[in-house]
Amino acid sequence: MKFISWVKKKNSTDLEEDNGKLGTFGGVFVPSLLTILGVIMYLRFGWVVGNVGLFGTLIIVTLSTSITFLTALSIAAISTDQVVKTGGAYYMISRSLGIETGGAVGIPLFLAQALSVALYVIGFAESLTEVFPAFNIKVVGIVVTVLISLLALYSTQATIKTQYFILAAIALSLISLLLGKPLEDTQIEMWGAPAHRSENFWVVFAVFFPAVTGIMAGVNLSGDLKNPSKSIPKGTFMAVGVGYIIYMLLPIILAGRADATTLLTEPLIMRRLAWWGDAILLGVWGATLSSAVGSLLGAPRILQALASDRVLPHYLQWLGRGNGKYNIPRAGTLLTMVLAIVAVYLGNLDIIAPVLSMFFLTTYGVLNIAAGVENLLGSPSFRPSFRVHWFFSFLGAIGCLAVMFLINATATVVAAFFVSMIFIWLKRRGIQTAFGDVRRGVWLAIARSALLRVNKVADPKNWRPNILILSGAPTKRWHLITLGADFTGGQALMTVSTVIKAPDVAFERLQKMEDNIREFLQSRRIQALVRVVNAEDPFVGGERLVSMYGIGGLVPNTVMLGDTQEMEHHQPYCDMIRHFYQARRNVIIVRAEEDASFGDRKRIDLWWGGLNKNGGLMLLMAYLLQNSLNWQHADVVVKMVVSDESAVDKTRKNIDDILHNMRVKFERQVIVSNGRSFWEILKHESDQADLVMLGLAEPNEDFLTYYESLSEKTAHLPPTVFVLAAQELDFKDVLL
C-alpha cells in the first residue's frame, strides 16, 4: 500500500506540468521500463539461464544492455541538440539524415508498433485463458484492444496512470519472487545444461535481446513531454539502468533455486519459485498490457508526424491532425486499433514477428548512425549538451546490425528490402522540407577531402570533361545542355552558366535566377551545377567567368557554347574564344538551330586530320557521346580525305590500328579528293549526318577572318560541333 500511495503521489506531481504534459518519470521512465520488463523476463528468462547458466546469462544481459546503452547515448546526444517534437525516433532521424531516411524508417516503425499491439494482446489473452479456459483468445484480444484504445483516445495522461498500477503489479511479482524459496536441492548452474540438451550461446542471445529494446516507448511520447531534451535522456538512462540491475539479479535467484532441466522445461517456473505464485501471473498480464499500451501510444504519434511532414500520400494527410488540448492523434489511434484488431483476429503473427523486430533494430541502428555522423562532421549547428564520441555511436550501429543477423538473417534482408523500397519511393517524390539535415554536411566533407586530393596537373588515366556551358537562358539553347549532358553521361561535371548583360544586379536576383534554372534542370532530370553572373558585356563576362570559376584543382577544362550569327558580335566572340584557348580550356562550339533535336541520333561524322591535338579530343568526345543513352545507337564514322589512291591503303591501316588500340566500335571512311575541295567533299558526304564534328584552328591574330570563312563554308551542314583542344594534355595518352 505504501508503494501504491507513493505512485499516486508521484503521479500527481509528474502530471501537474505545464499544459498537463508529461514529465520524466511518467512520460519516459515508466513506459520504457515496463517494456523492458516484459514477457521475455517472465516466460523465457528461466529458459535462458537453463541453457547458458548463471555466468553465460550475465554475459548475455551485459552484452545486450551494452548495445541498448550505446543507442541510449545516441538518443541523448540528438535529443539534447534539438527540441524533439511529435514522432520520437522518426522526428530525430528525419531532422538528422533527411526526410527520405526518416520516412523509410518511420513508416515500417509505425507498422511494427501497430502490429506489436496485437502481439502483446494475444500474449495477454493466451496467458489469461491458461487460468480461465472458458475464455476465447480472439474475443479477449479484441475486447482488450478496444478497451485500451478507448483509454488512449480519451486521454494520454489517463493511459499513463494505468501504467503505474501495472508497474505496481510487476514490482509485487518481483518482490514475491525474491521472498520465495528453492524448488529443489540444487547447486548454482554456472554454465547451464550439457551441450547436447541446450541451445547455442548466440541462439539464446538472440532470444533474449528483444527484452532490452524497450527504450523507444518513452521516446515515442516526445510530443507529449514537457521538456523532451531533459526527460528523454534522463528517463531512458534510468530505465536502462534499473532494467540492467533487475536482469542481473534475477539469474542469481533462478540458478540458485532450480536446476537447469527444470528451468528449460517450465516456461512459468517463476510462479513455482515465488512466495505468492499468482503474483507472477499479475506480472505477466501487466507486462503484456503495458507493452501493448506503450505501442498503442507510440504508433499513432509516429503516424501523426509522418502525415504532418507530408511523407504520407496527400489523401492520408488527415492523419496528421491532433485533437483536444493535448493534440491527441485520435484518427491515428483509431487506425492503429483497426490494424491491431485485424491482426488479433487473424491470430498468428509468427511469420511477420521477426520482421517487426528487425524494424525496431533498424530504427536503433539508424539513430546511432545519425548521432555518429553528426558528431563526426562537427557541424557548428550540432551542439548537444550531452556529448558522445562518434566511435560509440557507430559501435552501437554495428552492434544492432550484428544482432539483426544473429536473430534472423532472412528477416533482416526482408526488412532491408522493405525500407529501401520506401526510401526510393520517397526520393522520387522529391518532398520539399523547411528543415535542413546532415546530408549536405556529409557531401561537403567528402567534397573537401576530394578537393584537397585532386591534383591540378591533368591525369590522362582519369581525365573526364568538366564542361562549363555558356548557354544563356536554358530554354533558348536547350540543345547545348542536352548535348553537354550526353558528353558527361552522368560521370563528369557540367555547369550551366548565364551572363546577364547588366552592370548592377542585386545579389538576391542572381540567386533567384540560379534557383529557377536549377529547378528547371531538375524537373527535366539534368544533373548540373548552375552559375549566373552579371557583366557590362556578355563576352567580357564569359571571359571573367571562365577565368574565375572553379575551386582548387577542380576547374572546368572544357568550355561549350553556341555560335554567333550577328556580324557585330564576331570580333568580341573571336576574342573570347582566343581568351579561352590562352587559358588552356578546350572549346566546343555547337552550331545548330535553337530547337535542334539532332535528327535520329543515328550517325556522327567525324572529320579527322590526325591523332594529335584536335584529333585526339574529337575521338574522345565522340566515344563519350556514343556511350550516352541518347546516342547509344549512333554510328561514329571517322572520315579522312587523301589526295590520291596511293595513300588510301596506308591511311586505312593507320586508322584501323588506332581504332583497334582505342577499343572502340567506330567505322572509318577514306575519301579520295580527285581534285575536289575539302568543303565540297564535306557538304556532299555529311549532308545526311545527324551530327558533324570538325576541328578548329588555333586562334591567332587573324582568327576573325578564319572563323567567318569557316562559318560561311559550313553554313548548310547539319548540326555541327567545332572542337578546339587547348588543355596541356596529350589526348593520345587517354585514348591508347
mmCIF file with all atom_site columns, N, CA and C in Angstrom, residues 283-309:
data_model
loop_
_atom_site.group_PDB
_atom_site.id
_atom_site.type_symbol
_atom_site.label_atom_id
_atom_site.label_alt_id
_atom_site.label_comp_id
_atom_site.label_asym_id
_atom_site.label_entity_id
_atom_site.label_seq_id
_atom_site.pdbx_PDB_ins_code
_atom_site.Cartn_x
_atom_site.Cartn_y
_atom_site.Cartn_z
_atom_site.occupancy
_atom_site.B_iso_or_equiv
_atom_site.pdbx_formal_charge
_atom_site.auth_seq_id
_atom_site.auth_comp_id
_atom_site.auth_asym_id
_atom_site.auth_atom_id
_atom_site.pdbx_PDB_model_num
ATOM 1  N N  . GLY A 1 283 ? 2.090  -10.167 -12.906 1.00 0.00 ? 283 GLY A N  1
ATOM 2  C CA . GLY A 1 283 ? 3.220  -9.547  -13.585 1.00 0.00 ? 283 GLY A CA 1
ATOM 3  C C  . GLY A 1 283 ? 3.201  -9.818  -15.080 1.00 0.00 ? 283 GLY A C  1
ATOM 4  N N  . VAL A 1 284 ? 2.893  -11.082 -15.463 1.00 0.00 ? 284 VAL A N  1
ATOM 5  C CA . VAL A 1 284 ? 2.820  -11.421 -16.882 1.00 0.00 ? 284 VAL A CA 1
ATOM 6  C C  . VAL A 1 284 ? 1.731  -10.602 -17.568 1.00 0.00 ? 284 VAL A C  1
ATOM 7  N N  . TRP A 1 285 ? 0.566  -10.535 -16.929 1.00 0.00 ? 285 TRP A N  1
ATOM 8  C CA . TRP A 1 285 ? -0.525 -9.761  -17.523 1.00 0.00 ? 285 TRP A CA 1
ATOM 9  C C  . TRP A 1 285 ? -0.170 -8.278  -17.605 1.00 0.00 ? 285 TRP A C  1
ATOM 10 N N  . GLY A 1 286 ? 0.462  -7.806  -16.539 1.00 0.00 ? 286 GLY A N  1
ATOM 11 C CA . GLY A 1 286 ? 0.859  -6.391  -16.540 1.00 0.00 ? 286 GLY A CA 1
ATOM 12 C C  . GLY A 1 286 ? 1.898  -6.094  -17.607 1.00 0.00 ? 286 GLY A C  1
ATOM 13 N N  . ALA A 1 287 ? 2.851  -7.032  -17.778 1.00 0.00 ? 287 ALA A N  1
ATOM 14 C CA . ALA A 1 287 ? 3.914  -6.821  -18.767 1.00 0.00 ? 287 ALA A CA 1
ATOM 15 C C  . ALA A 1 287 ? 3.341  -6.774  -20.181 1.00 0.00 ? 287 ALA A C  1
ATOM 16 N N  . THR A 1 288 ? 2.441  -7.719  -20.490 1.00 0.00 ? 288 THR A N  1
ATOM 17 C CA . THR A 1 288 ? 1.866  -7.723  -21.842 1.00 0.00 ? 288 THR A CA 1
ATOM 18 C C  . THR A 1 288 ? 0.991  -6.500  -22.078 1.00 0.00 ? 288 THR A C  1
ATOM 19 N N  . LEU A 1 289 ? 0.188  -6.136  -21.079 1.00 0.00 ? 289 LEU A N  1
ATOM 20 C CA . LEU A 1 289 ? -0.686 -4.972  -21.246 1.00 0.00 ? 289 LEU A CA 1
ATOM 21 C C  . LEU A 1 289 ? 0.106  -3.679  -21.348 1.00 0.00 ? 289 LEU A C  1
ATOM 22 N N  . SER A 1 290 ? 1.157  -3.550  -20.531 1.00 0.00 ? 290 SER A N  1
ATOM 23 C CA . SER A 1 290 ? 1.951  -2.317  -20.569 1.00 0.00 ? 290 SER A CA 1
ATOM 24 C C  . SER A 1 290 ? 2.657  -2.167  -21.911 1.00 0.00 ? 290 SER A C  1
ATOM 25 N N  . SER A 1 291 ? 3.168  -3.283  -22.462 1.00 0.00 ? 291 SER A N  1
ATOM 26 C CA . SER A 1 291 ? 3.815  -3.228  -23.771 1.00 0.00 ? 291 SER A CA 1
ATOM 27 C C  . SER A 1 291 ? 2.805  -2.868  -24.850 1.00 0.00 ? 291 SER A C  1
ATOM 28 N N  . ALA A 1 292 ? 1.583  -3.430  -24.734 1.00 0.00 ? 292 ALA A N  1
ATOM 29 C CA . ALA A 1 292 ? 0.537  -3.104  -25.705 1.00 0.00 ? 292 ALA A CA 1
ATOM 30 C C  . ALA A 1 292 ? 0.161  -1.633  -25.620 1.00 0.00 ? 292 ALA A C  1
ATOM 31 N N  . VAL A 1 293 ? 0.041  -1.117  -24.407 1.00 0.00 ? 293 VAL A N  1
ATOM 32 C CA . VAL A 1 293 ? -0.303 0.298   -24.217 1.00 0.00 ? 293 VAL A CA 1
ATOM 33 C C  . VAL A 1 293 ? 0.802  1.196   -24.761 1.00 0.00 ? 293 VAL A C  1
ATOM 34 N N  . GLY A 1 294 ? 2.054  0.834   -24.488 1.00 0.00 ? 294 GLY A N  1
ATOM 35 C CA . GLY A 1 294 ? 3.165  1.635   -24.993 1.00 0.00 ? 294 GLY A CA 1
ATOM 36 C C  . GLY A 1 294 ? 3.182  1.705   -26.509 1.00 0.00 ? 294 GLY A C  1
ATOM 37 N N  . SER A 1 295 ? 2.931  0.558   -27.161 1.00 0.00 ? 295 SER A N  1
ATOM 38 C CA . SER A 1 295 ? 2.882  0.543   -28.634 1.00 0.00 ? 295 SER A CA 1
ATOM 39 C C  . SER A 1 295 ? 1.689  1.330   -29.145 1.00 0.00 ? 295 SER A C  1
ATOM 40 N N  . LEU A 1 296 ? 0.550  1.233   -28.432 1.00 0.00 ? 296 LEU A N  1
ATOM 41 C CA . LEU A 1 296 ? -0.653 1.933   -28.858 1.00 0.00 ? 296 LEU A CA 1
ATOM 42 C C  . LEU A 1 296 ? -0.508 3.442   -28.718 1.00 0.00 ? 296 LEU A C  1
ATOM 43 N N  . LEU A 1 297 ? 0.283  3.882   -27.769 1.00 0.00 ? 297 LEU A N  1
ATOM 44 C CA . LEU A 1 297 ? 0.548  5.318   -27.637 1.00 0.00 ? 297 LEU A CA 1
ATOM 45 C C  . LEU A 1 297 ? 1.576  5.792   -28.663 1.00 0.00 ? 297 LEU A C  1
ATOM 46 N N  . GLY A 1 298 ? 2.567  4.945   -28.937 1.00 0.00 ? 298 GLY A N  1
ATOM 47 C CA . GLY A 1 298 ? 3.648  5.370   -29.827 1.00 0.00 ? 298 GLY A CA 1
ATOM 48 C C  . GLY A 1 298 ? 3.286  5.365   -31.298 1.00 0.00 ? 298 GLY A C  1
ATOM 49 N N  . ALA A 1 299 ? 2.595  4.330   -31.759 1.00 0.00 ? 299 ALA A N  1
ATOM 50 C CA . ALA A 1 299 ? 2.299  4.187   -33.197 1.00 0.00 ? 299 ALA A CA 1
ATOM 51 C C  . ALA A 1 299 ? 1.533  5.377   -33.774 1.00 0.00 ? 299 ALA A C  1
ATOM 52 N N  . PRO A 1 300 ? 0.429  5.841   -33.153 1.00 0.00 ? 300 PRO A N  1
ATOM 53 C CA . PRO A 1 300 ? -0.305 6.964   -33.743 1.00 0.00 ? 300 PRO A CA 1
ATOM 54 C C  . PRO A 1 300 ? 0.502  8.250   -33.805 1.00 0.00 ? 300 PRO A C  1
ATOM 55 N N  . ARG A 1 301 ? 1.414  8.433   -32.876 1.00 0.00 ? 301 ARG A N  1
ATOM 56 C CA . ARG A 1 301 ? 2.211  9.663   -32.862 1.00 0.00 ? 301 ARG A CA 1
ATOM 57 C C  . ARG A 1 301 ? 3.277  9.642   -33.953 1.00 0.00 ? 301 ARG A C  1
ATOM 58 N N  . ILE A 1 302 ? 3.799  8.472   -34.258 1.00 0.00 ? 302 ILE A N  1
ATOM 59 C CA . ILE A 1 302 ? 4.697  8.362   -35.408 1.00 0.00 ? 302 ILE A CA 1
ATOM 60 C C  . ILE A 1 302 ? 3.923  8.673   -36.686 1.00 0.00 ? 302 ILE A C  1
ATOM 61 N N  . LEU A 1 303 ? 2.719  8.097   -36.786 1.00 0.00 ? 303 LEU A N  1
ATOM 62 C CA . LEU A 1 303 ? 1.866  8.332   -37.954 1.00 0.00 ? 303 LEU A CA 1
ATOM 63 C C  . LEU A 1 303 ? 1.503  9.809   -38.081 1.00 0.00 ? 303 LEU A C  1
ATOM 64 N N  . GLN A 1 304 ? 1.224  10.448  -36.952 1.00 0.00 ? 304 GLN A N  1
ATOM 65 C CA . GLN A 1 304 ? 0.882  11.872  -36.948 1.00 0.00 ? 304 GLN A CA 1
ATOM 66 C C  . GLN A 1 304 ? 2.037  12.711  -37.489 1.00 0.00 ? 304 GLN A C  1
ATOM 67 N N  . ALA A 1 305 ? 3.261  12.383  -37.069 1.00 0.00 ? 305 ALA A N  1
ATOM 68 C CA . ALA A 1 305 ? 4.432  13.122  -37.548 1.00 0.00 ? 305 ALA A CA 1
ATOM 69 C C  . ALA A 1 305 ? 4.680  12.869  -39.032 1.00 0.00 ? 305 ALA A C  1
ATOM 70 N N  . LEU A 1 306 ? 4.499  11.635  -39.477 1.00 0.00 ? 306 LEU A N  1
ATOM 71 C CA . LEU A 1 306 ? 4.682  11.314  -40.897 1.00 0.00 ? 306 LEU A CA 1
ATOM 72 C C  . LEU A 1 306 ? 3.702  12.099  -41.766 1.00 0.00 ? 306 LEU A C  1
ATOM 73 N N  . ALA A 1 307 ? 2.454  12.181  -41.314 1.00 0.00 ? 307 ALA A N  1
ATOM 74 C CA . ALA A 1 307 ? 1.454  12.926  -42.082 1.00 0.00 ? 307 ALA A CA 1
ATOM 75 C C  . ALA A 1 307 ? 1.736  14.418  -42.056 1.00 0.00 ? 307 ALA A C  1
ATOM 76 N N  . SER A 1 308 ? 2.144  14.948  -40.918 1.00 0.00 ? 308 SER A N  1
ATOM 77 C CA . SER A 1 308 ? 2.433  16.385  -40.803 1.00 0.00 ? 308 SER A CA 1
ATOM 78 C C  . SER A 1 308 ? 3.583  16.801  -41.710 1.00 0.00 ? 308 SER A C  1
ATOM 79 N N  . ASP A 1 309 ? 4.554  15.913  -41.898 1.00 0.00 ? 309 ASP A N  1
ATOM 80 C CA . ASP A 1 309 ? 5.693  16.203  -42.774 1.00 0.00 ? 309 ASP A CA 1
ATOM 81 C C  . ASP A 1 309 ? 5.414  15.863  -44.232 1.00 0.00 ? 309 ASP A C  1
#
